[in-house]
């Protein structure tokens, strides 16, 4: 990905399913129904109508070539509950 400037630094709040509960359980003793609130921070390196992609690490920005990123996370847009654009300190 060639970039002229860094992508936006974002905090994205989103919801996810919980980890499956192992073992057999009677339905009248089923685990609590809940979702997990997640917070992710990173550079918004990709976005479509269905997904937002953050990368917490960017590199090779000043070389004039392709920028690099690591730690990509893809968040379904339907799961997003809040987005905040973060401002870098000078």
PDB file of C-alpha atoms in Angstrom:
ATOM      1  CA  UNK A   1       0.000   0.000   0.000  1.00  0.00           C
ATOM      2  CA  UNK A   2       1.541   3.292  -1.024  1.00  0.00           C
ATOM      3  CA  UNK A   3       0.416   6.189   1.132  1.00  0.00           C
ATOM      4  CA  UNK A   4       1.130   9.918   1.030  1.00  0.00           C
ATOM      5  CA  UNK A   5       0.204  10.313   4.682  1.00  0.00           C
ATOM      6  CA  UNK A   6      -0.628   7.969   7.513  1.00  0.00           C
ATOM      7  CA  UNK A   7      -4.192   6.620   7.662  1.00  0.00           C
ATOM      8  CA  UNK A   8      -6.505   7.884  10.428  1.00  0.00           C
ATOM      9  CA  UNK A   9      -5.739   6.653  13.938  1.00  0.00           C
ATOM     10  CA  UNK A  10      -9.016   5.244  15.272  1.00  0.00           C
ATOM     11  CA  UNK A  11     -10.583   3.749  18.370  1.00  0.00           C
ATOM     12  CA  UNK A  12     -13.386   1.390  17.392  1.00  0.00           C
ATOM     13  CA  UNK A  13     -15.814  -0.030  19.940  1.00  0.00           C
ATOM     14  CA  UNK A  14     -17.586  -3.172  18.792  1.00  0.00           C
ATOM     15  CA  UNK A  15     -19.416  -6.226  20.057  1.00  0.00           C
ATOM     16  CA  UNK A  16     -18.477  -9.859  19.603  1.00  0.00           C
ATOM     17  CA  UNK A  17     -19.750 -13.251  20.651  1.00  0.00           C
ATOM     18  CA  UNK A  18     -18.408 -14.909  23.781  1.00  0.00           C
ATOM     19  CA  UNK A  19     -16.256 -17.997  23.816  1.00  0.00           C
ATOM     20  CA  UNK A  20     -18.247 -21.235  23.518  1.00  0.00           C
ATOM     21  CA  UNK A  21     -18.993 -22.937  26.848  1.00  0.00           C
ATOM     22  CA  UNK A  22     -17.615 -26.493  26.822  1.00  0.00           C
ATOM     23  CA  UNK A  23     -19.509 -29.573  27.918  1.00  0.00           C
ATOM     24  CA  UNK A  24     -23.149 -30.562  28.031  1.00  0.00           C
ATOM     25  CA  UNK A  25     -25.674 -28.503  30.005  1.00  0.00           C
ATOM     26  CA  UNK A  26     -29.391 -28.858  30.616  1.00  0.00           C
ATOM     27  CA  UNK A  27     -31.249 -26.046  28.881  1.00  0.00           C
ATOM     28  CA  UNK A  28     -32.690 -24.825  32.178  1.00  0.00           C
ATOM     29  CA  UNK A  29     -29.092 -24.381  33.378  1.00  0.00           C
ATOM     30  CA  UNK A  30     -27.782 -22.710  30.221  1.00  0.00           C
ATOM     31  CA  UNK A  31     -25.068 -20.069  30.608  1.00  0.00           C
ATOM     32  CA  UNK A  32     -25.928 -16.369  30.698  1.00  0.00           C
ATOM     33  CA  UNK A  33     -26.749 -14.811  27.342  1.00  0.00           C
ATOM     34  CA  UNK A  34     -24.236 -12.046  26.817  1.00  0.00           C
ATOM     35  CA  UNK A  35     -22.005 -10.353  24.285  1.00  0.00           C
ATOM     36  CA  UNK A  36     -18.486  -9.053  24.718  1.00  0.00           C
ATOM     37  CA  UNK A  37     -17.723  -5.330  24.405  1.00  0.00           C
ATOM     38  CA  UNK A  38     -14.420  -4.857  22.573  1.00  0.00           C
ATOM     39  CA  UNK A  39     -12.190  -1.820  22.067  1.00  0.00           C
ATOM     40  CA  UNK A  40      -9.596  -1.779  19.291  1.00  0.00           C
ATOM     41  CA  UNK A  41      -7.129   0.994  18.439  1.00  0.00           C
ATOM     42  CA  UNK A  42      -5.134   1.237  15.240  1.00  0.00           C
ATOM     43  CA  UNK A  43      -4.667   2.883  11.902  1.00  0.00           C
ATOM     44  CA  UNK A  44      -7.692   2.548   9.586  1.00  0.00           C
ATOM     45  CA  UNK A  45      -5.961   0.867   6.631  1.00  0.00           C
ATOM     46  CA  UNK A  46      -9.061  -0.438   4.847  1.00  0.00           C
ATOM     47  CA  UNK A  47     -12.820   0.025   4.842  1.00  0.00           C
ATOM     48  CA  UNK A  48     -15.765  -1.337   2.870  1.00  0.00           C
ATOM     49  CA  UNK A  49     -19.494  -1.320   3.523  1.00  0.00           C
ATOM     50  CA  UNK A  50     -19.106  -4.586   5.458  1.00  0.00           C
ATOM     51  CA  UNK A  51     -15.723  -4.375   7.234  1.00  0.00           C
ATOM     52  CA  UNK A  52     -13.270  -1.943   8.824  1.00  0.00           C
ATOM     53  CA  UNK A  53      -9.625  -3.000   8.981  1.00  0.00           C
ATOM     54  CA  UNK A  54      -7.223  -1.620  11.588  1.00  0.00           C
ATOM     55  CA  UNK A  55      -3.482  -2.148  11.907  1.00  0.00           C
ATOM     56  CA  UNK A  56      -1.854  -1.196  15.211  1.00  0.00           C
ATOM     57  CA  UNK A  57       1.613  -1.089  13.653  1.00  0.00           C
ATOM     58  CA  UNK A  58       2.823   0.820  10.576  1.00  0.00           C
ATOM     59  CA  UNK A  59       6.337   0.817   9.174  1.00  0.00           C
ATOM     60  CA  UNK A  60       8.446   1.776   6.166  1.00  0.00           C
ATOM     61  CA  UNK A  61       6.548   5.074   5.842  1.00  0.00           C
ATOM     62  CA  UNK A  62       9.490   7.299   4.932  1.00  0.00           C
ATOM     63  CA  UNK A  63      11.178   5.098   2.342  1.00  0.00           C
ATOM     64  CA  UNK A  64       9.146   6.339  -0.634  1.00  0.00           C
ATOM     65  CA  UNK A  65       8.063   2.748  -1.333  1.00  0.00           C
ATOM     66  CA  UNK A  66       5.307   0.542  -0.042  1.00  0.00           C
ATOM     67  CA  UNK A  67       4.294   1.109   3.558  1.00  0.00           C
ATOM     68  CA  UNK A  68       4.058  -1.961   5.805  1.00  0.00           C
ATOM     69  CA  UNK A  69       1.629  -2.919   8.554  1.00  0.00           C
ATOM     70  CA  UNK A  70       1.251  -5.773  11.031  1.00  0.00           C
ATOM     71  CA  UNK A  71      -1.429  -7.012  13.394  1.00  0.00           C
ATOM     72  CA  UNK A  72      -4.383  -6.489  11.046  1.00  0.00           C
ATOM     73  CA  UNK A  73      -7.826  -6.824  12.639  1.00  0.00           C
ATOM     74  CA  UNK A  74     -10.993  -6.943  10.553  1.00  0.00           C
ATOM     75  CA  UNK A  75     -14.137  -5.779  12.313  1.00  0.00           C
ATOM     76  CA  UNK A  76     -17.586  -6.349  10.785  1.00  0.00           C
ATOM     77  CA  UNK A  77     -19.237  -2.952  10.271  1.00  0.00           C
ATOM     78  CA  UNK A  78     -22.497  -4.311  11.730  1.00  0.00           C
ATOM     79  CA  UNK A  79     -20.666  -5.005  15.011  1.00  0.00           C
ATOM     80  CA  UNK A  80     -19.359  -1.420  15.395  1.00  0.00           C
ATOM     81  CA  UNK A  81     -21.096   0.585  18.120  1.00  0.00           C
ATOM     82  CA  UNK A  82     -18.801   3.638  18.237  1.00  0.00           C
ATOM     83  CA  UNK A  83     -15.884   5.164  16.324  1.00  0.00           C
ATOM     84  CA  UNK A  84     -13.506   7.859  17.549  1.00  0.00           C
ATOM     85  CA  UNK A  85     -10.807   9.486  15.439  1.00  0.00           C
ATOM     86  CA  UNK A  86      -7.762   9.941  17.674  1.00  0.00           C
ATOM     87  CA  UNK A  87      -5.419  12.903  17.428  1.00  0.00           C
ATOM     88  CA  UNK A  88      -1.688  12.278  17.687  1.00  0.00           C
ATOM     89  CA  UNK A  89       0.232  14.339  20.221  1.00  0.00           C
ATOM     90  CA  UNK A  90       2.755  16.692  18.699  1.00  0.00           C
TER      91      UNK A  90
END
